[in-house]
Amino acid sequence: MTSRQARKSIPKDGVSLWAPVNARVRDRERKRDAVILVAARAFRERGYHNTSLDDIASELNVTKPTVYHYVANKEQLLFECFRAGLHQIMEAFEEIRNSNEDARTRLAAVVTRYAEAITSDFGWCMVQAENQDLSPAMSRKVKALKSEIDQGIRQLLKEGIADGSIRDCDAKMAAFAIAGALNWIAHWYRSDEPLTAAQIAERYLQLFELGLRPR
Amino acid sequence: MTSRQARKSIPKDGVSLWAPVNARVRDRERKRDAVILVAARAFRERGYHNTSLDDIASELNVTKPTVYHYVANKEQLLFECFRAGLHQIMEAFEEIRNSNEDARTRLAAVVTRYAEAITSDFGWCMVQAENQDLSPAMSRKVKALKSEIDQGIRQLLKEGIADGSIRDCDAKMAAFAIAGALNWIAHWYRSDEPLTAAQIAERYLQLFELGLRPR
């Protein structure tokens, strides 16, 4: 490129000069997301211990060093799959943060997103990550993130008891029961399940909200 | 022993002659139960793949061939641990079979026994057995037993909808939610948990029966 051409290619606002850099970052993120998604599917289908980074590289049509470009090791890859799933639930908490609706309605929104996350490709890793003989450091990271979700649900239950939208109950036990019911979806859900995640969430919410006893 | 002594030792009713045989059977059953219990604790504490039959033999203070006297291999041992836990739930279904109470009350009895089973030494194996890369044949046996429990809960829900003790609901989804909440107890329950299994069951039943919405 001549200096004249280079000058000509400078956009008037100057800002979009950095676009190629942004694009590279986006490209790297997209590729990293692809590595995580392919890994999540492989772990779910064949199990974590039966899946090697070689398998994942070969499915992505890249070399193993390319995979190492995005994650340090297989354990970190499992953690990223776990985090990708949990991220969807975290986002739900983010979205309701400034809502004016009562806590029961906000909890319902989180439950629905939770069901969507657990039926996604990341569902298996969300539930199984902690059972894979993780290193103590990684195990702590997994537990910390899970605890954040658990505390978020408990907090919503407590707010609901305070604002009158939720019956007085043991928030800790109710949070465990709700998260347990949702996590267990990963055990029975198959891609040919006739109900969508939203429909499963709707039925679960009916149980959690109305209970079994006729009104 | 002389023939006179032998004659003298024959009890008058003749029946108790077989007692030693019964006692041997009972003794064998007790020892087998001990093998299964020690294995269940070892699997829960160290994980299935990190526990060898040598470890279990050494904890029982016996040789590995002695362990093989009771189970064919480690996989069968895991299955026996799984079955020992499920057996407690099966017993609960047995006990309510001839009850005259409404289906919601009978379901509550099963939920309580389920919580007791899942907080027992066998809880981990009940929930984790299917995640241990079992042979296809063993995997089918595990799934068949789990399905029996699932169908039992669904049946109670349907009977409750029919007898009016349970609100009309999607019995399949409600059964999954209830079993999921109960199974998940194995993930968070620790032996130092301040609530007893019965107290946990009571709080879970309040959620399942009354729901979160104030009445």
Tab-separated table of C-alpha atoms in Angstrom:
chain	number	residue	atom	x	y	z
A	1	MET	CA	0.000	0.000	0.000
A	2	THR	CA	1.405	3.431	-0.920
A	3	SER	CA	1.301	6.215	1.669
A	4	ARG	CA	-1.303	7.958	-0.494
A	5	GLN	CA	-3.528	4.887	-0.462
A	6	ALA	CA	-2.977	4.513	3.269
A	7	ARG	CA	-4.011	8.107	3.876
A	8	LYS	CA	-7.016	7.604	1.671
A	9	SER	CA	-8.059	4.547	3.660
A	10	ILE	CA	-8.090	6.506	6.926
A	11	PRO	CA	-11.759	7.042	7.738
A	12	LYS	CA	-12.881	10.556	8.553
A	13	ASP	CA	-13.831	9.851	12.164
A	14	GLY	CA	-10.551	8.048	12.754
A	15	VAL	CA	-12.245	5.606	15.114
A	16	SER	CA	-12.933	2.799	12.700
A	17	LEU	CA	-9.171	2.599	12.170
A	18	TRP	CA	-9.273	0.213	15.133
A	19	ALA	CA	-11.995	-1.890	13.592
A	20	PRO	CA	-9.536	-4.478	12.326
A	21	VAL	CA	-8.263	-4.866	15.913
A	22	ASN	CA	-11.827	-5.235	17.221
A	23	ALA	CA	-12.562	-7.677	14.451
A	24	ARG	CA	-9.533	-9.740	15.428
A	25	VAL	CA	-10.690	-9.780	19.053
A	26	ARG	CA	-14.200	-10.750	17.956
A	27	ASP	CA	-12.772	-13.431	15.698
A	28	ARG	CA	-10.707	-14.839	18.554
A	29	GLU	CA	-13.758	-14.812	20.822
A	30	ARG	CA	-15.880	-16.530	18.202
A	31	LYS	CA	-13.231	-19.220	17.724
A	32	ARG	CA	-12.872	-19.668	21.472
A	33	ASP	CA	-16.657	-20.002	21.780
A	34	ALA	CA	-16.578	-22.647	19.055
A	35	VAL	CA	-13.894	-24.622	20.929
A	36	ILE	CA	-16.003	-24.466	24.121
A	37	LEU	CA	-19.217	-25.478	22.358
A	38	VAL	CA	-17.616	-28.449	20.580
A	39	ALA	CA	-16.016	-29.536	23.864
A	40	ALA	CA	-19.333	-29.247	25.746
A	41	ARG	CA	-21.013	-31.512	23.196
A	42	ALA	CA	-18.144	-34.020	23.245
A	43	PHE	CA	-18.071	-34.170	27.083
A	44	ARG	CA	-21.838	-34.704	27.204
A	45	GLU	CA	-21.810	-37.418	24.547
A	46	ARG	CA	-18.717	-39.389	25.518
A	47	GLY	CA	-17.994	-38.257	29.069
A	48	TYR	CA	-15.175	-35.969	30.244
A	49	HIS	CA	-12.606	-38.703	30.911
A	50	ASN	CA	-13.288	-40.397	27.573
A	51	THR	CA	-12.692	-37.188	25.602
A	52	SER	CA	-9.182	-35.934	24.782
A	53	LEU	CA	-8.074	-32.522	23.517
A	54	ASP	CA	-7.001	-34.431	20.371
A	55	ASP	CA	-10.637	-35.472	19.836
A	56	ILE	CA	-11.786	-31.879	20.186
A	57	ALA	CA	-9.041	-30.552	17.885
A	58	SER	CA	-9.933	-33.149	15.270
A	59	GLU	CA	-13.643	-32.266	15.441
A	60	LEU	CA	-12.730	-28.607	14.956
A	61	ASN	CA	-10.384	-29.525	12.105
A	62	VAL	CA	-7.461	-27.811	13.845
A	63	THR	CA	-4.268	-28.977	15.559
A	64	LYS	CA	-4.007	-29.545	19.313
A	65	PRO	CA	-1.670	-26.502	19.730
A	66	THR	CA	-4.493	-24.398	18.251
A	67	VAL	CA	-6.798	-25.630	21.038
A	68	TYR	CA	-4.078	-24.765	23.583
A	69	HIS	CA	-4.181	-21.254	22.126
A	70	TYR	CA	-7.633	-20.851	23.718
A	71	VAL	CA	-7.413	-22.956	26.903
A	72	ALA	CA	-4.514	-24.061	29.102
A	73	ASN	CA	-5.687	-27.667	29.502
A	74	LYS	CA	-8.688	-30.000	29.405
A	75	GLU	CA	-9.717	-29.120	32.941
A	76	GLN	CA	-9.889	-25.441	32.066
A	77	LEU	CA	-11.926	-26.357	28.998
A	78	LEU	CA	-14.443	-28.183	31.205
A	79	PHE	CA	-14.542	-25.150	33.479
A	80	GLU	CA	-15.235	-22.858	30.513
A	81	CYS	CA	-18.123	-25.141	29.448
A	82	PHE	CA	-19.456	-25.030	33.011
A	83	ARG	CA	-19.071	-21.243	33.105
A	84	ALA	CA	-20.751	-20.773	29.710
A	85	GLY	CA	-23.846	-22.511	31.073
A	86	LEU	CA	-23.851	-20.643	34.361
A	87	HIS	CA	-23.320	-17.389	32.510
A	88	GLN	CA	-26.836	-17.693	31.073
A	89	ILE	CA	-28.275	-17.852	34.597
A	90	MET	CA	-26.070	-14.966	35.746
A	91	GLU	CA	-27.445	-12.914	32.853
A	92	ALA	CA	-30.985	-13.636	34.037
A	93	PHE	CA	-30.104	-12.256	37.479
A	94	GLU	CA	-28.570	-9.220	35.741
A	95	GLU	CA	-31.735	-8.617	33.717
A	96	ILE	CA	-34.075	-8.618	36.727
A	97	ARG	CA	-31.813	-6.419	38.829
A	98	ASN	CA	-33.706	-3.223	38.034
A	99	SER	CA	-37.147	-4.776	37.590
A	100	ASN	CA	-40.079	-3.375	39.569
A	101	GLU	CA	-41.923	-6.706	39.603
A	102	ASP	CA	-42.415	-8.688	42.798
A	103	ALA	CA	-39.747	-11.225	43.779
A	104	ARG	CA	-41.878	-14.247	42.817
A	105	THR	CA	-42.179	-12.919	39.256
A	106	ARG	CA	-38.448	-12.202	39.135
A	107	LEU	CA	-37.709	-15.704	40.449
A	108	ALA	CA	-39.909	-17.159	37.688
A	109	ALA	CA	-37.800	-15.313	35.093
A	110	VAL	CA	-34.620	-16.817	36.559
A	111	VAL	CA	-36.153	-20.318	36.691
A	112	THR	CA	-37.082	-20.082	33.011
A	113	ARG	CA	-33.571	-19.015	31.981
A	114	TYR	CA	-32.133	-21.712	34.246
A	115	ALA	CA	-34.197	-24.367	32.430
A	116	GLU	CA	-33.016	-22.978	29.094
A	117	ALA	CA	-29.378	-23.146	30.204
A	118	ILE	CA	-29.661	-26.682	31.552
A	119	THR	CA	-31.264	-27.979	28.343
A	120	SER	CA	-28.561	-26.248	26.259
A	121	ASP	CA	-25.364	-27.932	25.079
A	122	PHE	CA	-23.732	-26.775	28.324
A	123	GLY	CA	-26.267	-28.484	30.624
A	124	TRP	CA	-24.250	-31.649	31.122
A	125	CYS	CA	-21.086	-29.708	32.060
A	126	MET	CA	-23.073	-27.441	34.409
A	127	VAL	CA	-24.209	-30.446	36.419
A	128	GLN	CA	-21.320	-32.887	35.946
A	129	ALA	CA	-18.259	-30.636	36.175
A	130	GLU	CA	-17.885	-31.100	39.913
A	131	ASN	CA	-17.944	-34.912	39.619
A	132	GLN	CA	-14.875	-35.150	37.390
A	133	ASP	CA	-12.058	-35.319	39.958
A	134	LEU	CA	-11.127	-31.674	39.427
A	135	SER	CA	-7.991	-30.215	40.982
A	136	PRO	CA	-8.668	-28.604	44.378
A	137	ALA	CA	-8.199	-25.104	42.893
A	138	MET	CA	-10.651	-25.753	40.045
A	139	SER	CA	-13.096	-27.456	42.383
A	140	ARG	CA	-13.129	-24.310	44.520
A	141	LYS	CA	-13.839	-22.131	41.462
A	142	VAL	CA	-16.747	-24.384	40.430
A	143	LYS	CA	-18.177	-24.381	43.958
A	144	ALA	CA	-17.850	-20.598	44.238
A	145	LEU	CA	-19.833	-20.001	41.034
A	146	LYS	CA	-22.515	-22.522	42.032
A	147	SER	CA	-22.783	-20.902	45.420
A	148	GLU	CA	-23.337	-17.518	43.744
A	149	ILE	CA	-26.367	-18.922	41.879
A	150	ASP	CA	-27.641	-20.611	45.042
A	151	GLN	CA	-27.332	-17.385	47.026
A	152	GLY	CA	-29.108	-15.490	44.250
A	153	ILE	CA	-32.114	-17.836	44.422
A	154	ARG	CA	-32.193	-17.695	48.228
A	155	GLN	CA	-32.076	-13.902	48.093
A	156	LEU	CA	-35.064	-13.794	45.701
A	157	LEU	CA	-36.996	-16.153	48.001
A	158	LYS	CA	-36.232	-13.935	51.007
A	159	GLU	CA	-37.243	-10.808	49.085
A	160	GLY	CA	-40.482	-12.570	48.092
A	161	ILE	CA	-41.236	-13.440	51.713
A	162	ALA	CA	-40.572	-9.789	52.591
A	163	ASP	CA	-42.682	-8.294	49.758
A	164	GLY	CA	-45.520	-10.796	50.376
A	165	SER	CA	-45.322	-12.477	46.985
A	166	ILE	CA	-43.878	-15.686	48.491
A	167	ARG	CA	-45.284	-17.731	51.370
A	168	ASP	CA	-43.086	-17.861	54.475
A	169	CYS	CA	-40.745	-20.841	53.983
A	170	ASP	CA	-37.229	-22.130	54.629
A	171	ALA	CA	-35.451	-20.188	51.860
A	172	LYS	CA	-32.321	-22.351	52.007
A	173	MET	CA	-34.216	-25.639	51.597
A	174	ALA	CA	-36.574	-24.182	48.965
A	175	ALA	CA	-33.560	-22.904	46.968
A	176	PHE	CA	-31.928	-26.353	47.135
A	177	ALA	CA	-35.165	-28.046	46.042
A	178	ILE	CA	-35.705	-25.654	43.115
A	179	ALA	CA	-32.082	-25.799	41.907
A	180	GLY	CA	-32.082	-29.591	42.359
A	181	ALA	CA	-35.224	-30.045	40.281
A	182	LEU	CA	-33.738	-27.797	37.577
A	183	ASN	CA	-30.280	-29.396	37.607
A	184	TRP	CA	-31.836	-32.840	37.322
A	185	ILE	CA	-33.278	-31.869	33.935
A	186	ALA	CA	-29.767	-32.504	32.552
A	187	HIS	CA	-30.155	-36.167	33.587
A	188	TRP	CA	-33.372	-36.909	31.738
A	189	TYR	CA	-33.535	-34.306	28.969
A	190	ARG	CA	-32.865	-35.578	25.445
A	191	SER	CA	-32.779	-33.519	22.263
A	192	ASP	CA	-35.922	-35.347	21.065
A	193	GLU	CA	-37.881	-34.262	24.185
A	194	PRO	CA	-41.243	-32.983	22.879
A	195	LEU	CA	-41.408	-30.096	25.402
A	196	THR	CA	-39.304	-26.990	24.854
A	197	ALA	CA	-37.217	-25.582	27.710
A	198	ALA	CA	-39.828	-22.838	28.155
A	199	GLN	CA	-42.616	-25.427	28.432
A	200	ILE	CA	-40.646	-27.481	30.955
A	201	ALA	CA	-39.996	-24.300	32.967
A	202	GLU	CA	-43.716	-23.442	32.853
A	203	ARG	CA	-44.675	-26.842	34.321
A	204	TYR	CA	-41.942	-26.679	36.946
A	205	LEU	CA	-43.078	-23.173	37.907
A	206	GLN	CA	-46.648	-24.424	38.308
A	207	LEU	CA	-45.380	-26.990	40.800
A	208	PHE	CA	-43.089	-24.543	42.631
A	209	GLU	CA	-45.679	-21.765	42.729
A	210	LEU	CA	-48.980	-23.572	43.203
A	211	GLY	CA	-47.874	-26.833	44.784
A	212	LEU	CA	-49.719	-30.124	44.434
A	213	ARG	CA	-52.539	-29.484	46.886
A	214	PRO	CA	-55.743	-28.220	45.230
A	215	ARG	CA	-56.620	-24.603	46.120
B	1	MET	CA	-18.721	-86.311	68.956
B	2	THR	CA	-19.974	-89.801	69.905
B	3	SER	CA	-23.254	-91.032	68.460
B	4	ARG	CA	-24.746	-90.791	71.942
B	5	GLN	CA	-23.715	-87.155	72.258
B	6	ALA	CA	-25.007	-86.500	68.711
B	7	ARG	CA	-28.374	-88.045	69.563
B	8	LYS	CA	-28.525	-86.053	72.754
B	9	SER	CA	-27.922	-82.816	70.810
B	10	ILE	CA	-30.949	-83.403	68.556
B	11	PRO	CA	-33.636	-81.004	69.808
B	12	LYS	CA	-37.043	-82.462	70.628
B	13	ASP	CA	-38.936	-80.544	67.937
B	14	GLY	CA	-36.365	-81.473	65.297
B	15	VAL	CA	-36.840	-78.098	63.562
B	16	SER	CA	-34.017	-76.199	65.202
B	17	LEU	CA	-31.639	-78.735	63.699
B	18	TRP	CA	-31.694	-76.443	60.660
B	19	ALA	CA	-30.946	-73.364	62.707
B	20	PRO	CA	-27.224	-73.577	62.004
B	21	VAL	CA	-28.015	-73.496	58.271
B	22	ASN	CA	-30.262	-70.448	58.700
B	23	ALA	CA	-27.614	-68.864	60.871
B	24	ARG	CA	-25.018	-69.445	58.169
B	25	VAL	CA	-27.281	-67.832	55.580
B	26	ARG	CA	-27.914	-64.888	57.912
B	27	ASP	CA	-24.220	-64.623	58.639
B	28	ARG	CA	-23.422	-64.578	54.920
B	29	GLU	CA	-26.098	-61.898	54.355
B	30	ARG	CA	-24.759	-59.797	57.209
B	31	LYS	CA	-21.226	-60.025	55.855
B	32	ARG	CA	-22.418	-59.175	52.340
B	33	ASP	CA	-24.291	-56.162	53.734
B	34	ALA	CA	-21.094	-55.078	55.498
B	35	VAL	CA	-19.136	-55.304	52.219
B	36	ILE	CA	-21.776	-53.188	50.460
B	37	LEU	CA	-21.922	-50.574	53.218
B	38	VAL	CA	-18.131	-50.177	53.394
B	39	ALA	CA	-18.012	-49.910	49.584
B	40	ALA	CA	-20.800	-47.281	49.523
B	41	ARG	CA	-18.877	-45.142	52.018
B	42	ALA	CA	-15.592	-45.570	50.117
B	43	PHE	CA	-17.188	-44.681	46.744
B	44	ARG	CA	-18.819	-41.590	48.238
B	45	GLU	CA	-15.636	-40.400	49.925
B	46	ARG	CA	-13.044	-41.140	47.244
B	47	GLY	CA	-15.113	-41.638	44.088
B	48	TYR	CA	-15.824	-44.915	42.296
B	49	HIS	CA	-12.812	-44.857	39.963
B	50	ASN	CA	-10.434	-43.962	42.781
B	51	THR	CA	-11.536	-46.920	44.912
B	52	SER	CA	-10.254	-50.461	44.306
B	53	LEU	CA	-11.579	-53.778	45.631
B	54	ASP	CA	-8.215	-53.990	47.447
B	55	ASP	CA	-9.095	-50.786	49.326
B	56	ILE	CA	-12.457	-52.232	50.333
B	57	ALA	CA	-10.943	-55.574	51.365
B	58	SER	CA	-8.333	-53.797	53.447
B	59	GLU	CA	-10.971	-51.660	55.191
B	60	LEU	CA	-12.924	-54.833	56.000
B	61	ASN	CA	-9.740	-56.528	57.179
B	62	VAL	CA	-10.251	-59.394	54.713
B	63	THR	CA	-8.529	-60.569	51.509
B	64	LYS	CA	-9.695	-59.579	48.040
B	65	PRO	CA	-10.864	-63.181	47.276
B	66	THR	CA	-13.176	-62.827	50.290
B	67	VAL	CA	-14.761	-59.759	48.671
B	68	TYR	CA	-15.135	-61.742	45.425
B	69	HIS	CA	-17.046	-64.301	47.486
B	70	TYR	CA	-19.852	-61.719	47.763
B	71	VAL	CA	-19.693	-59.787	44.480
B	72	ALA	CA	-18.377	-60.694	41.020
B	73	ASN	CA	-16.556	-57.397	40.422
B	74	LYS	CA	-16.401	-53.711	41.357
B	75	GLU	CA	-19.174	-52.772	38.965
B	76	GLN	CA	-21.521	-55.268	40.604
B	77	LEU	CA	-20.519	-53.843	43.978
B	78	LEU	CA	-21.509	-50.348	42.818
B	79	PHE	CA	-24.792	-51.764	41.551
B	80	GLU	CA	-25.457	-53.411	44.930
B	81	CYS	CA	-24.820	-50.071	46.663
B	82	PHE	CA	-27.215	-48.394	44.225
B	83	ARG	CA	-29.810	-51.128	44.783
B	84	ALA	CA	-29.468	-50.971	48.573
B	85	GLY	CA	-30.433	-47.284	48.436
B	86	LEU	CA	-33.298	-47.785	45.991
B	87	HIS	CA	-34.524	-50.724	48.059
B	88	GLN	CA	-35.469	-48.283	50.834
B	89	ILE	CA	-37.707	-46.370	48.416
B	90	MET	CA	-39.189	-49.606	47.044
B	91	GLU	CA	-40.064	-50.589	50.617
B	92	ALA	CA	-41.915	-47.296	51.047
B	93	PHE	CA	-44.032	-48.079	47.971
B	94	GLU	CA	-44.640	-51.559	49.420
B	95	GLU	CA	-45.798	-50.097	52.743
B	96	ILE	CA	-48.380	-47.748	51.205
B	97	ARG	CA	-49.746	-50.371	48.816
B	98	ASN	CA	-52.693	-51.270	51.046
B	99	SER	CA	-53.150	-47.860	52.674
B	100	ASN	CA	-56.582	-46.227	52.610
B	101	GLU	CA	-55.144	-42.699	52.701
B	102	ASP	CA	-55.416	-40.344	49.746
B	103	ALA	CA	-52.641	-40.398	47.148
B	104	ARG	CA	-51.121	-37.074	48.289
B	105	THR	CA	-50.618	-38.504	51.789
B	106	ARG	CA	-49.132	-41.701	50.349
B	107	LEU	CA	-46.819	-39.653	48.125
B	108	ALA	CA	-45.667	-37.717	51.195
B	109	ALA	CA	-44.718	-41.023	52.884
B	110	VAL	CA	-42.639	-42.015	49.842
B	111	VAL	CA	-40.962	-38.573	49.670
B	112	THR	CA	-39.954	-38.861	53.321
B	113	ARG	CA	-38.415	-42.318	52.845
B	114	TYR	CA	-36.745	-41.111	49.647
B	115	ALA	CA	-35.079	-38.276	51.574
B	116	GLU	CA	-33.946	-40.759	54.226
B	117	ALA	CA	-32.447	-43.047	51.566
B	118	ILE	CA	-30.653	-40.235	49.762
B	119	THR	CA	-29.087	-38.919	52.989
B	120	SER	CA	-27.988	-42.471	53.928
B	121	ASP	CA	-24.575	-43.942	53.122
B	122	PHE	CA	-26.044	-45.177	49.833
B	123	GLY	CA	-27.192	-41.734	48.622
B	124	TRP	CA	-24.069	-40.994	46.597
B	125	CYS	CA	-24.254	-44.351	44.762
B	126	MET	CA	-27.994	-43.885	44.134
B	127	VAL	CA	-27.316	-40.668	42.271
B	128	GLN	CA	-23.835	-41.257	40.824
B	129	ALA	CA	-23.992	-44.913	39.729
B	130	GLU	CA	-25.151	-44.077	36.223
B	131	ASN	CA	-22.297	-41.591	35.676
B	132	GLN	CA	-19.497	-44.141	36.157
B	133	ASP	CA	-19.099	-45.511	32.616
B	134	LEU	CA	-21.014	-48.684	33.454
B	135	SER	CA	-21.153	-51.583	31.000
B	136	PRO	CA	-24.221	-51.409	28.728
B	137	ALA	CA	-25.826	-54.376	30.543
B	138	MET	CA	-25.325	-52.784	33.980
B	139	SER	CA	-26.431	-49.394	32.699
B	140	ARG	CA	-29.718	-50.955	31.545
B	141	LYS	CA	-30.262	-52.531	34.994
B	142	VAL	CA	-29.663	-49.181	36.709
B	143	LYS	CA	-32.019	-47.376	34.323
B	144	ALA	CA	-34.710	-50.035	34.751
B	145	LEU	CA	-34.708	-49.674	38.549
B	146	LYS	CA	-34.726	-45.864	38.349
B	147	SER	CA	-37.598	-45.995	35.902
B	148	GLU	CA	-39.551	-48.175	38.349
B	149	ILE	CA	-39.261	-45.469	41.025
B	150	ASP	CA	-40.142	-42.744	38.507
B	151	GLN	CA	-43.227	-44.650	37.350
B	152	GLY	CA	-44.253	-45.207	40.983
B	153	ILE	CA	-44.181	-41.460	41.676
B	154	ARG	CA	-46.062	-40.646	38.462
B	155	GLN	CA	-48.681	-43.257	39.344
B	156	LEU	CA	-49.228	-41.678	42.792
B	157	LEU	CA	-49.580	-38.245	41.169
B	158	LYS	CA	-52.150	-39.590	38.711
B	159	GLU	CA	-54.055	-41.330	41.502
B	160	GLY	CA	-54.010	-38.062	43.457
B	161	ILE	CA	-55.407	-36.133	40.492
B	162	ALA	CA	-58.118	-38.825	40.219
B	163	ASP	CA	-59.006	-38.897	43.954
B	164	GLY	CA	-58.948	-35.084	44.158
B	165	SER	CA	-56.074	-34.836	46.640
B	166	ILE	CA	-53.690	-33.450	43.981
B	167	ARG	CA	-54.263	-30.479	41.675
B	168	ASP	CA	-54.437	-31.314	37.976
B	169	CYS	CA	-50.852	-31.172	36.689
B	170	ASP	CA	-48.378	-32.726	34.254
B	171	ALA	CA	-47.594	-35.886	36.262
B	172	LYS	CA	-44.476	-36.705	34.249
B	173	MET	CA	-42.903	-33.259	34.748
B	174	ALA	CA	-43.970	-33.086	38.401
B	175	ALA	CA	-42.431	-36.536	39.045
B	176	PHE	CA	-39.163	-35.423	37.418
B	177	ALA	CA	-39.115	-32.211	39.460
B	178	ILE	CA	-39.790	-34.020	42.754
B	179	ALA	CA	-37.262	-36.817	42.115
B	180	GLY	CA	-34.728	-34.235	40.911
B	181	ALA	CA	-35.082	-32.108	44.028
B	182	LEU	CA	-34.696	-35.240	46.184
B	183	ASN	CA	-31.761	-36.691	44.231
B	184	TRP	CA	-29.945	-33.367	44.436
B	185	ILE	CA	-29.859	-33.701	48.221
B	186	ALA	CA	-26.959	-36.136	47.681
B	187	HIS	CA	-24.973	-33.234	46.170
B	188	TRP	CA	-25.265	-30.811	49.072
B	189	TYR	CA	-25.983	-32.996	52.098
B	190	ARG	CA	-23.123	-33.411	54.561
B	191	SER	CA	-23.116	-35.515	57.708
B	192	ASP	CA	-22.866	-32.312	59.777
B	193	GLU	CA	-26.078	-30.898	58.226
B	194	PRO	CA	-28.154	-29.586	61.148
B	195	LEU	CA	-31.477	-30.804	59.679
B	196	THR	CA	-32.395	-34.504	59.874
B	197	ALA	CA	-33.619	-36.319	56.766
B	198	ALA	CA	-37.172	-36.118	58.152
B	199	GLN	CA	-36.866	-32.342	58.629
B	200	ILE	CA	-35.512	-31.882	55.109
B	201	ALA	CA	-38.388	-34.002	53.769
B	202	GLU	CA	-40.878	-31.887	55.736
B	203	ARG	CA	-39.597	-28.652	54.176
B	204	TYR	CA	-39.483	-30.176	50.702
B	205	LEU	CA	-43.054	-31.430	51.137
B	206	GLN	CA	-44.187	-27.933	52.139
B	207	LEU	CA	-42.796	-26.641	48.856
B	208	PHE	CA	-44.209	-29.511	46.760
B	209	GLU	CA	-47.627	-29.419	48.461
B	210	LEU	CA	-48.228	-25.736	49.158
B	211	GLY	CA	-46.019	-24.073	46.584
B	212	LEU	CA	-44.432	-20.651	47.023
B	213	ARG	CA	-47.486	-18.488	46.322
B	214	PRO	CA	-49.306	-17.365	49.484
B	215	ARG	CA	-52.782	-18.932	49.833
